[in-house]
Amino acid sequence: MKNLIVLFAFVLFAATAQSQSLTQKDVTGTWLVVNVENSNSNPKMAAAMTNAVINLYADNSFEIKEKQQNGTAYTYNTTSNKNATWSFNASTQTINTTRTKMTLKISKSGDKTFFTDSESGLKFEVNKPI
């Protein structure tokens, strides 16, 4: 009976861990930053990333577009380096970028997805609007 309980607990844990893992296909696409947490750790970057768009393209290129208010209209300015690329490590659930040298740790909480920048400590709540 004890072995059965241990086996059941292991299967439950494995299923939970597996369900929260993302694949490169899941990560690829356009992500909208809907909230920035820990903004006190880097207020300037937090302000810039509010409502930003992170594009992780299938060809492994990427760009970050920051929302700018020009008068009454909003525009997006690309702030990532030209020819920047990204890679995804499924075992650590991290995105690494070239040129900007960002490392984003991906996590999920319920139906929310977060990218946490390891250097600044900023945690971006993101969603895929497209």
XYZ file of N, CA and C in Angstrom:
390
model
N 0.818 -1.187 0.000
C 0.000 0.000 0.000
C 0.865 1.255 0.000
N 1.946 1.230 0.796
C 2.840 2.387 0.852
C 3.471 2.638 -0.512
N 3.868 1.570 -1.205
C 4.455 1.712 -2.536
C 3.451 2.299 -3.531
N 2.218 1.934 -3.403
C 1.176 2.456 -4.276
C 0.998 3.963 -4.069
N 1.043 4.407 -2.838
C 0.912 5.831 -2.533
C 2.109 6.598 -3.086
N 3.306 6.064 -2.925
C 4.510 6.706 -3.448
C 4.452 6.781 -4.967
N 4.015 5.700 -5.612
C 3.891 5.679 -7.062
C 2.876 6.720 -7.526
N 1.743 6.797 -6.865
C 0.711 7.777 -7.210
C 1.246 9.202 -7.059
N 1.960 9.483 -5.980
C 2.522 10.817 -5.750
C 3.534 11.166 -6.836
N 4.357 10.201 -7.225
C 5.345 10.433 -8.280
C 4.670 10.741 -9.609
N 3.666 9.981 -9.974
C 2.941 10.203 -11.232
C 2.270 11.572 -11.226
N 1.680 11.945 -10.121
C 1.030 13.247 -10.002
C 2.055 14.375 -10.150
N 3.199 14.237 -9.485
C 4.262 15.242 -9.580
C 4.792 15.337 -11.001
N 5.033 14.210 -11.645
C 5.560 14.195 -13.014
C 4.572 14.824 -13.986
N 3.303 14.547 -13.827
C 2.285 15.124 -14.704
C 2.194 16.629 -14.515
N 2.299 17.100 -13.289
C 2.251 18.529 -13.011
C 3.467 19.228 -13.598
N 4.643 18.665 -13.414
C 5.870 19.261 -13.946
C 5.834 19.304 -15.463
N 5.363 18.245 -16.087
C 5.297 18.176 -17.538
C 4.302 19.189 -18.088
N 3.183 19.395 -17.424
C 2.153 20.288 -17.941
C 2.588 21.740 -17.905
N 3.580 22.098 -17.086
C 4.027 23.472 -17.011
C 5.229 23.751 -17.898
N 5.756 22.753 -18.566
C 6.891 22.947 -19.448
C 6.409 23.416 -20.816
N 7.122 24.403 -21.357
C 6.808 24.907 -22.682
C 7.830 24.378 -23.675
N 7.456 24.334 -24.926
C 8.364 23.942 -25.994
C 8.759 25.186 -26.779
N 9.740 25.048 -27.660
C 10.140 26.187 -28.487
C 8.972 26.655 -29.342
N 8.156 25.728 -29.801
C 6.983 26.089 -30.607
C 6.007 26.935 -29.775
N 5.839 26.597 -28.491
C 4.961 27.371 -27.611
C 5.476 28.793 -27.413
N 6.791 28.938 -27.356
C 7.422 30.218 -27.047
C 7.460 31.134 -28.272
N 7.591 30.546 -29.456
C 7.689 31.323 -30.686
C 6.414 32.132 -30.909
N 6.581 33.403 -31.256
C 5.439 34.250 -31.567
C 5.583 35.636 -30.979
N 4.471 36.346 -30.948
C 4.429 37.710 -30.434
C 3.872 37.700 -29.026
N 4.584 38.344 -28.117
C 4.192 38.427 -26.715
C 4.008 39.893 -26.337
N 2.908 40.201 -25.706
C 2.639 41.549 -25.227
C 2.874 41.590 -23.725
N 3.679 42.543 -23.267
C 3.917 42.723 -21.833
C 2.702 43.459 -21.269
N 1.949 42.795 -20.393
C 0.732 43.396 -19.843
C 0.942 43.936 -18.434
N 2.030 43.533 -17.778
C 2.313 44.015 -16.431
C 3.796 43.796 -16.136
N 4.387 44.726 -15.396
C 5.783 44.594 -14.977
C 5.814 44.551 -13.463
N 6.345 43.453 -12.908
C 6.480 43.314 -11.458
C 7.919 43.618 -11.056
N 8.135 43.896 -9.782
C 9.459 44.233 -9.249
C 10.028 45.475 -9.927
N 9.165 46.433 -10.286
C 9.613 47.595 -11.053
C 10.620 48.461 -10.300
N 10.694 48.335 -8.975
C 11.666 49.117 -8.203
C 13.102 48.688 -8.456
N 13.298 47.451 -8.941
C 14.668 46.974 -9.165
C 15.327 47.675 -10.350
N 14.542 48.153 -11.289
C 15.077 48.894 -12.438
C 13.942 49.735 -13.020
N 13.628 50.891 -12.409
C 12.469 51.695 -12.825
C 12.516 52.141 -14.285
N 13.696 52.472 -14.785
C 13.805 52.945 -16.172
C 13.435 51.837 -17.158
N 13.972 50.645 -16.934
C 13.655 49.519 -17.816
C 12.196 49.110 -17.648
N 11.683 49.148 -16.418
C 10.277 48.792 -16.170
C 9.350 49.719 -16.938
N 9.643 51.011 -16.923
C 8.809 51.970 -17.654
C 8.871 51.717 -19.151
N 10.059 51.403 -19.659
C 10.228 51.145 -21.088
C 9.509 49.871 -21.525
N 9.475 48.865 -20.652
C 8.881 47.575 -21.022
C 7.364 47.517 -20.804
N 6.791 48.516 -20.154
C 5.342 48.530 -19.958
C 4.667 48.600 -21.325
N 3.831 47.642 -21.613
C 3.118 47.518 -22.894
C 4.034 47.273 -24.089
N 5.233 46.776 -23.855
C 6.155 46.451 -24.951
C 5.696 45.179 -25.656
N 6.226 44.978 -26.838
C 5.959 43.776 -27.622
C 7.281 43.041 -27.809
N 7.285 41.744 -27.502
C 8.464 40.896 -27.703
C 8.121 39.914 -28.813
N 8.845 40.017 -29.918
C 8.634 39.111 -31.050
C 9.748 38.079 -31.081
N 9.384 36.818 -30.922
C 10.318 35.697 -31.013
C 9.951 34.932 -32.285
N 10.680 35.200 -33.349
C 10.334 34.655 -34.656
C 10.825 33.220 -34.828
N 10.168 32.488 -35.733
C 10.491 31.085 -35.988
C 11.901 30.915 -36.553
N 12.444 31.942 -37.207
C 13.803 31.847 -37.745
C 14.852 32.183 -36.684
N 14.424 32.295 -35.427
C 15.247 32.593 -34.257
C 15.757 34.029 -34.194
N 15.189 34.910 -35.005
C 15.478 36.326 -34.830
C 14.467 36.861 -33.818
N 14.781 37.995 -33.214
C 13.840 38.565 -32.273
C 13.965 40.074 -32.248
N 12.911 40.704 -31.735
C 12.932 42.142 -31.546
C 12.049 42.504 -30.368
N 12.405 43.601 -29.742
C 11.580 44.169 -28.678
C 11.151 45.539 -29.155
N 9.858 45.792 -29.083
C 9.324 47.087 -29.490
C 8.691 47.738 -28.268
N 9.168 48.937 -27.947
C 8.634 49.679 -26.815
C 7.565 50.641 -27.300
N 6.496 50.741 -26.528
C 5.385 51.618 -26.886
C 5.762 53.050 -26.526
N 5.631 53.938 -27.490
C 5.951 55.347 -27.306
C 4.690 56.168 -27.553
N 4.490 57.210 -26.779
C 3.351 58.083 -27.027
C 3.848 59.331 -27.728
N 3.444 59.476 -28.971
C 3.779 60.658 -29.759
C 2.496 61.456 -29.957
N 2.276 62.460 -29.128
C 1.023 63.205 -29.185
C -0.098 62.341 -28.659
N -1.119 62.142 -29.447
C -2.253 61.320 -29.019
C -2.148 59.887 -29.522
N -1.281 59.654 -30.509
C -1.164 58.314 -31.085
C -0.016 57.546 -30.434
N -0.152 56.239 -30.371
C 0.914 55.381 -29.876
C 1.667 54.783 -31.060
N 2.972 54.734 -30.952
C 3.803 54.067 -31.945
C 4.744 53.136 -31.194
N 5.341 52.221 -31.932
C 6.302 51.289 -31.336
C 7.671 51.519 -31.952
N 8.664 51.679 -31.116
C 10.051 51.810 -31.563
C 10.794 50.524 -31.248
N 11.489 49.984 -32.239
C 12.280 48.775 -32.033
C 13.531 49.135 -31.251
N 13.746 48.451 -30.142
C 14.885 48.764 -29.285
C 15.915 47.646 -29.230
N 15.626 46.513 -29.839
C 16.597 45.421 -29.829
C 17.623 45.659 -30.943
N 18.765 45.025 -30.827
C 19.826 45.182 -31.821
C 19.471 44.472 -33.117
N 19.917 45.042 -34.216
C 19.681 44.435 -35.520
C 20.388 43.081 -35.581
N 19.771 42.132 -36.205
C 20.285 40.765 -36.367
C 20.429 40.020 -35.046
N 19.703 40.429 -34.037
C 19.724 39.711 -32.764
C 18.985 38.388 -32.925
N 19.437 37.375 -32.219
C 18.798 36.062 -32.285
C 18.476 35.578 -30.881
N 17.641 34.552 -30.824
C 17.263 33.966 -29.549
C 17.348 32.451 -29.649
N 17.509 31.835 -28.497
C 17.481 30.373 -28.415
C 16.697 30.000 -27.166
N 16.139 28.809 -27.187
C 15.312 28.344 -26.080
C 15.895 27.074 -25.509
N 16.030 27.023 -24.183
C 16.503 25.832 -23.493
C 15.299 25.229 -22.770
N 14.788 24.136 -23.295
C 13.581 23.525 -22.743
C 13.800 22.975 -21.331
N 14.999 22.496 -21.039
C 15.227 21.898 -19.725
C 15.256 22.949 -18.615
N 15.732 24.162 -18.923
C 15.757 25.220 -17.912
C 14.630 26.233 -18.105
N 13.867 26.090 -19.193
C 12.771 27.007 -19.520
C 13.279 28.451 -19.582
N 14.379 28.644 -20.332
C 14.939 29.983 -20.486
C 15.111 30.340 -21.956
N 14.994 31.635 -22.210
C 15.263 32.207 -23.523
C 16.547 33.015 -23.377
N 17.514 32.750 -24.240
C 18.769 33.510 -24.253
C 18.849 34.277 -25.560
N 19.275 35.530 -25.486
C 19.382 36.348 -26.682
C 20.829 36.728 -26.933
N 21.141 36.952 -28.203
C 22.461 37.454 -28.556
C 22.382 38.971 -28.641
N 23.501 39.583 -28.697
C 23.672 41.029 -28.797
C 23.217 41.755 -27.538
N 21.981 41.573 -27.087
C 21.541 42.234 -25.856
C 21.886 41.388 -24.641
N 22.229 40.137 -24.864
C 22.643 39.213 -23.798
C 21.600 39.098 -22.683
N 20.347 39.019 -23.062
C 19.278 38.835 -22.079
C 19.053 37.354 -21.829
N 18.704 37.025 -20.606
C 18.252 35.688 -20.262
C 16.899 35.849 -19.589
N 15.876 35.276 -20.220
C 14.519 35.363 -19.698
C 14.081 33.991 -19.214
N 13.761 33.882 -17.953
C 13.257 32.640 -17.359
C 11.744 32.644 -17.516
N 11.206 31.593 -18.096
C 9.768 31.499 -18.322
C 9.136 30.729 -17.179
N 8.035 31.252 -16.671
C 7.286 30.543 -15.637
C 5.805 30.754 -15.879
N 5.028 29.867 -15.315
C 3.576 29.963 -15.420
C 2.986 29.894 -14.019
N 1.918 30.636 -13.834
C 1.164 30.587 -12.592
C -0.308 30.635 -12.980
N -0.958 29.496 -12.861
C -2.340 29.411 -13.332
C -2.362 29.588 -14.835
N -3.153 30.550 -15.310
C -3.221 30.806 -16.745
C -2.320 31.957 -17.176
N -1.470 32.459 -16.276
C -0.577 33.569 -16.574
C 0.822 33.059 -16.908
N 1.476 33.750 -17.854
C 2.840 33.434 -18.244
C 3.721 34.624 -17.895
N 4.927 34.327 -17.388
C 5.859 35.371 -16.980
C 7.218 35.135 -17.620
N 7.874 36.223 -18.035
C 9.272 36.222 -18.447
C 10.004 37.031 -17.386
N 10.984 36.441 -16.711
C 11.766 37.158 -15.702
C 13.165 37.383 -16.239
N 13.581 38.641 -16.305
C 14.914 39.005 -16.767
C 15.907 38.750 -15.641
N 16.853 37.858 -15.874
C 17.774 37.458 -14.799
C 18.698 38.594 -14.363
N 19.028 39.504 -15.253
C 19.950 40.582 -14.895
C 19.272 41.664 -14.062
N 18.104 42.129 -14.503
C 17.437 43.243 -13.810
C 16.520 42.775 -12.688
N 16.071 41.519 -12.754
C 15.120 41.018 -11.774
C 13.687 41.380 -12.094
N 13.469 42.076 -13.208
C 12.107 42.449 -13.590
C 11.344 41.214 -14.062
N 10.087 41.152 -13.666
C 9.224 40.033 -14.032
C 8.098 40.592 -14.896
N 8.057 40.148 -16.160
C 7.075 40.631 -17.116
C 5.942 39.618 -17.248
N 4.725 40.052 -16.946
C 3.567 39.215 -17.239
C 3.271 39.423 -18.713
N 3.222 38.334 -19.465
C 3.056 38.427 -20.920
C 1.879 37.575 -21.357
N 1.324 37.927 -22.512
C 0.348 37.058 -23.159
C 0.550 37.134 -24.658
N 0.014 36.141 -25.333
C 0.124 36.064 -26.789
C -1.191 36.558 -27.388
N -1.240 37.837 -27.779
C -2.501 38.332 -28.328
C -2.773 37.820 -29.737
N -1.728 37.327 -30.399
C -1.873 36.877 -31.788
C -1.578 35.405 -31.881
